[in-house]
Every structure is written in structure tokens, then in C-alpha cells.
Tab-separated table of C-alpha atoms in Angstrom:
chain	number	residue	atom	x	y	z
A	1	LYS	CA	-0.272	0.128	0.039
A	2	ASN	CA	1.332	3.308	-0.789
A	3	GLN	CA	1.597	5.361	2.203
A	4	VAL	CA	3.557	8.255	3.775
A	5	GLU	CA	4.324	8.569	7.641
A	6	GLN	CA	5.621	11.382	9.303
A	7	SER	CA	6.777	11.495	12.774
A	8	PRO	CA	6.909	12.994	15.592
A	9	GLN	CA	3.311	13.823	15.177
A	10	SER	CA	3.826	16.793	17.349
A	11	LEU	CA	7.218	18.356	18.981
A	12	ILE	CA	7.734	21.437	21.229
A	13	ILE	CA	11.261	23.422	21.165
A	14	LEU	CA	12.306	26.947	22.300
A	15	GLU	CA	12.971	29.764	19.887
A	16	GLY	CA	16.404	29.403	18.637
A	17	LYS	CA	17.090	25.719	18.964
A	18	ASN	CA	17.336	23.222	15.880
A	19	CYS	CA	14.579	20.310	15.013
A	20	THR	CA	14.691	17.856	12.467
A	21	LEU	CA	11.047	16.211	11.248
A	22	GLN	CA	11.020	12.550	9.783
A	23	CYS	CA	8.938	11.657	6.861
A	24	ASN	CA	8.987	8.071	5.630
A	25	TYR	CA	7.011	6.486	2.133
A	26	THR	CA	6.225	3.268	0.639
A	27	VAL	CA	5.243	4.530	-3.056
A	28	SER	CA	6.700	3.411	-5.970
A	29	PRO	CA	7.683	3.992	-8.567
A	30	PHE	CA	9.219	7.713	-6.879
A	31	SER	CA	8.600	11.219	-8.715
A	32	ASN	CA	9.015	13.749	-6.151
A	33	LEU	CA	9.011	14.492	-2.857
A	34	ARG	CA	7.949	18.027	-1.132
A	35	TRP	CA	7.639	19.531	2.232
A	36	TYR	CA	4.844	22.223	2.693
A	37	LYS	CA	4.335	24.515	6.027
A	38	GLN	CA	1.104	24.951	7.043
A	39	ASP	CA	0.360	27.809	9.472
A	40	THR	CA	-3.044	27.349	11.282
A	41	GLY	CA	-6.146	28.477	9.454
A	42	ARG	CA	-3.850	28.744	5.876
A	43	GLY	CA	-3.325	27.063	3.213
A	44	PRO	CA	0.130	25.201	2.652
A	45	VAL	CA	3.352	26.862	1.207
A	46	SER	CA	5.921	25.050	-0.421
A	47	LEU	CA	9.280	24.536	1.264
A	48	THR	CA	10.884	22.362	-1.266
A	49	ILE	CA	10.562	19.680	-3.853
A	50	MET	CA	13.191	17.306	-4.345
A	51	THR	CA	13.721	14.602	-6.982
A	52	PHE	CA	15.194	11.085	-6.836
A	53	SER	CA	18.508	12.262	-7.754
A	54	GLU	CA	18.458	15.268	-5.063
A	55	ASN	CA	20.055	14.032	-1.710
A	56	THR	CA	19.850	17.915	0.000
A	57	LYS	CA	18.006	21.071	-0.926
A	58	SER	CA	17.473	24.174	1.216
A	59	ASN	CA	15.459	26.984	1.766
A	60	GLY	CA	16.952	29.574	4.190
A	61	ARG	CA	16.797	28.130	7.829
A	62	TYR	CA	14.758	24.976	6.436
A	63	THR	CA	16.866	22.139	4.975
A	64	ALA	CA	15.684	18.623	3.407
A	65	THR	CA	17.410	15.515	2.795
A	66	LEU	CA	16.118	12.673	0.913
A	67	ASP	CA	17.136	8.757	0.898
A	68	ALA	CA	15.725	7.432	-1.892
A	69	ASP	CA	17.193	4.411	-1.214
A	70	THR	CA	15.731	3.766	2.386
A	71	LYS	CA	12.578	5.872	1.717
A	72	GLN	CA	13.473	8.585	4.214
A	73	SER	CA	13.229	12.099	3.943
A	74	SER	CA	14.028	14.726	6.852
A	75	LEU	CA	13.125	18.490	7.254
A	76	HIS	CA	15.719	20.091	9.320
A	77	ILE	CA	15.237	23.440	11.355
A	78	THR	CA	17.898	25.567	12.021
A	79	ALA	CA	17.592	28.605	14.824
A	80	SER	CA	14.081	27.898	15.363
A	81	GLN	CA	12.056	31.289	15.205
A	82	LEU	CA	8.122	31.846	16.927
A	83	SER	CA	7.304	32.085	12.922
A	84	ASP	CA	8.162	28.367	12.549
A	85	SER	CA	4.974	26.939	14.621
A	86	ALA	CA	2.948	25.638	12.309
A	87	SER	CA	2.178	22.071	10.826
A	88	TYR	CA	5.043	20.691	8.438
A	89	ILE	CA	3.296	18.154	5.963
A	90	CYS	CA	5.206	16.007	3.543
A	91	VAL	CA	3.678	14.751	0.185
A	92	VAL	CA	5.210	11.789	-2.260
A	93	THR	CA	4.321	11.875	-5.669
A	94	TYR	CA	4.721	8.352	-7.465
A	95	ASN	CA	3.792	6.761	-10.934
A	96	TYR	CA	5.257	8.751	-13.048
A	97	GLY	CA	3.692	11.767	-11.408
A	98	GLN	CA	0.109	10.340	-11.998
A	99	ASN	CA	-0.411	9.853	-8.284
A	100	PHE	CA	0.543	11.490	-4.976
A	101	VAL	CA	0.214	10.777	-0.936
A	102	PHE	CA	-0.148	13.176	1.884
A	103	GLY	CA	1.428	12.752	4.966
A	104	PRO	CA	-0.427	13.333	8.043
A	105	GLY	CA	1.954	16.010	9.100
A	106	THR	CA	3.856	16.960	12.285
A	107	ARG	CA	2.292	19.814	14.417
A	108	LEU	CA	5.749	22.191	15.727
A	109	SER	CA	5.408	24.564	18.094
A	110	VAL	CA	8.382	26.940	19.246
A	111	LEU	CA	7.898	28.518	22.686
A	112	PRO	CA	9.648	31.856	23.337
B	1	LYS	CA	1.027	38.980	-8.165
B	2	ALA	CA	-1.903	38.158	-6.786
B	3	GLY	CA	-2.144	34.828	-5.018
B	4	VAL	CA	-4.841	32.301	-5.171
B	5	THR	CA	-8.167	33.549	-4.123
B	6	GLN	CA	-10.732	31.649	-2.628
B	7	THR	CA	-14.669	32.464	-1.729
B	8	PRO	CA	-16.046	32.476	0.746
B	9	ARG	CA	-13.411	32.314	3.457
B	10	TYR	CA	-16.336	30.496	5.617
B	11	LEU	CA	-19.707	28.602	5.328
B	12	ILE	CA	-22.277	27.307	7.393
B	13	LYS	CA	-24.620	24.825	5.980
B	14	THR	CA	-27.218	22.405	7.229
B	15	ARG	CA	-27.623	18.396	5.978
B	16	GLY	CA	-29.066	18.142	2.602
B	17	GLN	CA	-28.373	21.718	1.137
B	18	GLN	CA	-25.707	21.858	-1.959
B	19	VAL	CA	-22.672	24.342	-1.692
B	20	THR	CA	-20.544	26.235	-4.414
B	21	LEU	CA	-17.094	26.973	-3.600
B	22	SER	CA	-14.937	29.185	-5.914
B	23	CYS	CA	-10.961	29.652	-6.630
B	24	SER	CA	-9.148	32.064	-8.608
B	25	PRO	CA	-5.584	30.755	-9.490
B	26	ILE	CA	-2.742	32.944	-9.767
B	27	SER	CA	-2.767	34.403	-13.387
B	28	GLY	CA	-1.319	32.281	-15.725
B	29	HIS	CA	-1.779	29.416	-14.138
B	30	ARG	CA	-3.447	26.834	-15.645
B	31	SER	CA	-3.950	23.946	-13.707
B	32	VAL	CA	-6.233	24.182	-10.614
B	33	SER	CA	-6.516	21.449	-7.999
B	34	TRP	CA	-8.940	20.799	-5.626
B	35	TYR	CA	-8.853	19.158	-1.477
B	36	GLN	CA	-10.317	18.350	1.336
B	37	GLN	CA	-8.664	18.689	4.436
B	38	THR	CA	-10.012	17.221	7.905
B	39	PRO	CA	-8.356	16.640	11.463
B	40	GLY	CA	-9.130	13.095	11.332
B	41	GLN	CA	-8.071	12.330	7.771
B	42	GLY	CA	-5.486	14.820	6.830
B	43	LEU	CA	-5.009	16.304	3.407
B	44	GLN	CA	-6.937	14.508	0.527
B	45	PHE	CA	-6.961	14.988	-3.296
B	46	LEU	CA	-9.926	16.072	-4.647
B	47	PHE	CA	-9.695	16.491	-8.296
B	48	GLU	CA	-7.424	18.571	-11.021
B	49	TYR	CA	-8.338	20.524	-13.665
B	50	PHE	CA	-6.439	21.593	-16.432
B	51	SER	CA	-7.648	24.122	-19.683
B	52	GLU	CA	-11.018	23.313	-18.694
B	53	THR	CA	-11.286	19.527	-18.321
B	54	GLN	CA	-10.872	17.524	-15.209
B	55	ARG	CA	-7.667	15.631	-15.542
B	56	ASN	CA	-7.367	13.596	-12.478
B	57	LYS	CA	-9.858	12.245	-9.704
B	58	GLY	CA	-9.394	11.669	-6.385
B	59	ASN	CA	-11.613	9.203	-4.278
B	60	PHE	CA	-14.637	10.949	-3.652
B	61	PRO	CA	-18.397	10.274	-4.316
B	62	GLY	CA	-20.028	11.747	-6.796
B	63	ARG	CA	-21.713	14.172	-4.725
B	64	PHE	CA	-18.287	16.290	-5.238
B	65	SER	CA	-17.912	17.879	-8.682
B	66	GLY	CA	-16.198	21.073	-10.034
B	67	ARG	CA	-15.926	22.887	-13.095
B	68	GLN	CA	-12.973	25.320	-14.819
B	69	PHE	CA	-13.356	28.018	-16.736
B	70	SER	CA	-11.970	29.934	-19.784
B	71	ASN	CA	-10.072	32.142	-17.563
B	72	SER	CA	-9.205	29.155	-15.118
B	73	ARG	CA	-11.287	30.253	-12.641
B	74	SER	CA	-12.611	26.738	-10.912
B	75	GLU	CA	-15.492	26.098	-8.920
B	76	MET	CA	-16.208	23.052	-6.628
B	77	ASN	CA	-19.528	21.415	-5.981
B	78	VAL	CA	-20.703	19.589	-2.959
B	79	SER	CA	-24.748	18.395	-3.571
B	80	THR	CA	-26.756	16.524	-0.580
B	81	LEU	CA	-24.121	17.918	2.039
B	82	GLU	CA	-23.386	15.532	5.253
B	83	LEU	CA	-22.112	16.288	8.262
B	84	GLY	CA	-18.854	14.586	7.306
B	85	ASP	CA	-18.395	17.171	4.483
B	86	SER	CA	-17.145	19.748	7.214
B	87	ALA	CA	-13.736	20.391	6.164
B	88	LEU	CA	-11.480	22.986	5.345
B	89	TYR	CA	-11.353	23.024	1.471
B	90	LEU	CA	-8.384	24.274	-0.243
B	91	CYS	CA	-7.430	24.604	-3.981
B	92	ALA	CA	-3.864	25.131	-5.595
B	93	SER	CA	-2.934	26.459	-8.886
B	94	SER	CA	-0.221	25.722	-11.028
B	95	LEU	CA	1.306	26.854	-13.875
B	96	ARG	CA	1.112	22.890	-15.445
B	97	GLY	CA	0.201	20.300	-13.373
B	98	TRP	CA	0.210	18.957	-9.507
B	99	ASN	CA	3.597	17.540	-9.597
B	100	GLU	CA	5.406	21.090	-9.967
B	101	LYS	CA	5.368	23.571	-7.168
B	102	LEU	CA	1.822	24.342	-6.087
B	103	PHE	CA	0.473	27.222	-4.484
B	104	PHE	CA	-2.681	27.274	-2.310
B	105	GLY	CA	-4.933	29.403	-1.549
B	106	SER	CA	-6.086	30.381	2.124
B	107	GLY	CA	-8.967	27.776	1.772
B	108	THR	CA	-12.852	27.637	2.311
B	109	GLN	CA	-14.056	26.508	6.239
B	110	LEU	CA	-17.207	24.728	5.645
B	111	SER	CA	-19.320	23.640	8.555
B	112	VAL	CA	-22.429	21.554	7.973
B	113	LEU	CA	-24.737	21.471	10.714
């Protein structure tokens, strides 16, 4: 079954600290993997898109990694800010871009 | 450049009614896709339109339908509303398709009473 799992389900960190969110998938054949940030009551905003050949992609303080062999991705947030408080959703596209699966998301809370 | 605009922002309906949601994509974007988001199920894909044609469809009943106009604006209709249809409905636009970077609107929060 094509699935995307994310961990942890929720995370609380202090402002200025780093954190890493995980995304594991079972889909095949893999097309690309995207990370989105969704503030409460708003639509998701794209952070990164990675294809099979890309291992790392950065967007400011956000760095995503992809290991296509183990079917794992991580999103690392450096020097967290209060505005990083949001849900982070991993989306994996497969079957030559014809299908995709959303992960359940990780809820991050950054406290002062 | 204006973002994706969804109207209305909030909507309250009763069971059995129907509802139409509107989405105006970013200028130049020809692909519009719709999603349902609930706390229990997360984000789920409804359908995608490109150049006025439905190109992809998720696993939702026929009560959920949509269309796209020549100016790329899209509408989504839900008939015979059920309590379980209460959700945040999001639309996203992109230049050519859902396999590239998507730009989401803020969504329409639908409550079915």
C-alpha cells in the first residue's frame, strides 16, 4: 500500500533551537517529495521539492534531505523562530507523477 | 502578483443543502486542484482541472464535482451535504500540473450542521 508516515506527530521546542522532522514513504515508483508548511487556518506553502537524484535542498533555515534507497526524508529547521510554529506536511508523488500521497503532518510549536 | 483567492472564507450549511466554492488561480496558471482537509483524515485530493478539463480525480463520491472556466477560475460543488463534509477545502494552482510547485489559497472552512 502506498503510504507516507511522519514523525513525530507533534513537537515542542524553544526558540533558537534546531529540530528535525521525519518522513518515511513506501510509494513506488517514486517521482518527487515535497515539504509544505501550513500555518493554522491557512493553505500550505511549499518549502522544497526534491526528485530522485537530489539528496539535499535548502530554503533559508529549512534543509530537506532525501535518501531514496531507504525511502526516508527529513526536514531540518535551524535556529527556530516563533513563526516556525505550524504543521509540516510531507507529500510524495509517484507513478510518474500520476498519483501522490499526503503525510499526516507534524505539528511544531516553538515557545519563547 | 496576486495569490490564489478562495471565496467564501467561511460557510455554514445544513445537511441536505448544496454548496459552491470558488477559486481564482494565480494569473497564468492553468492547473487548479482541490483538496479536502479534516483533522482526522488530513489532506485528501479531490480533483484537478487543466484547460477546462478534469484531468485527475481522487476517491470521493459523485456528490463532489467541479469545473473550470476559460479564464482558469474554478468552482467546486458539493450536493446533498453530510455532516462529514465539514472540512477546510483548499484549492491550489500551478502553471502546468500538480507535479510541480503548487500555490495554495487560504481555503474555505465549511461547517455542515
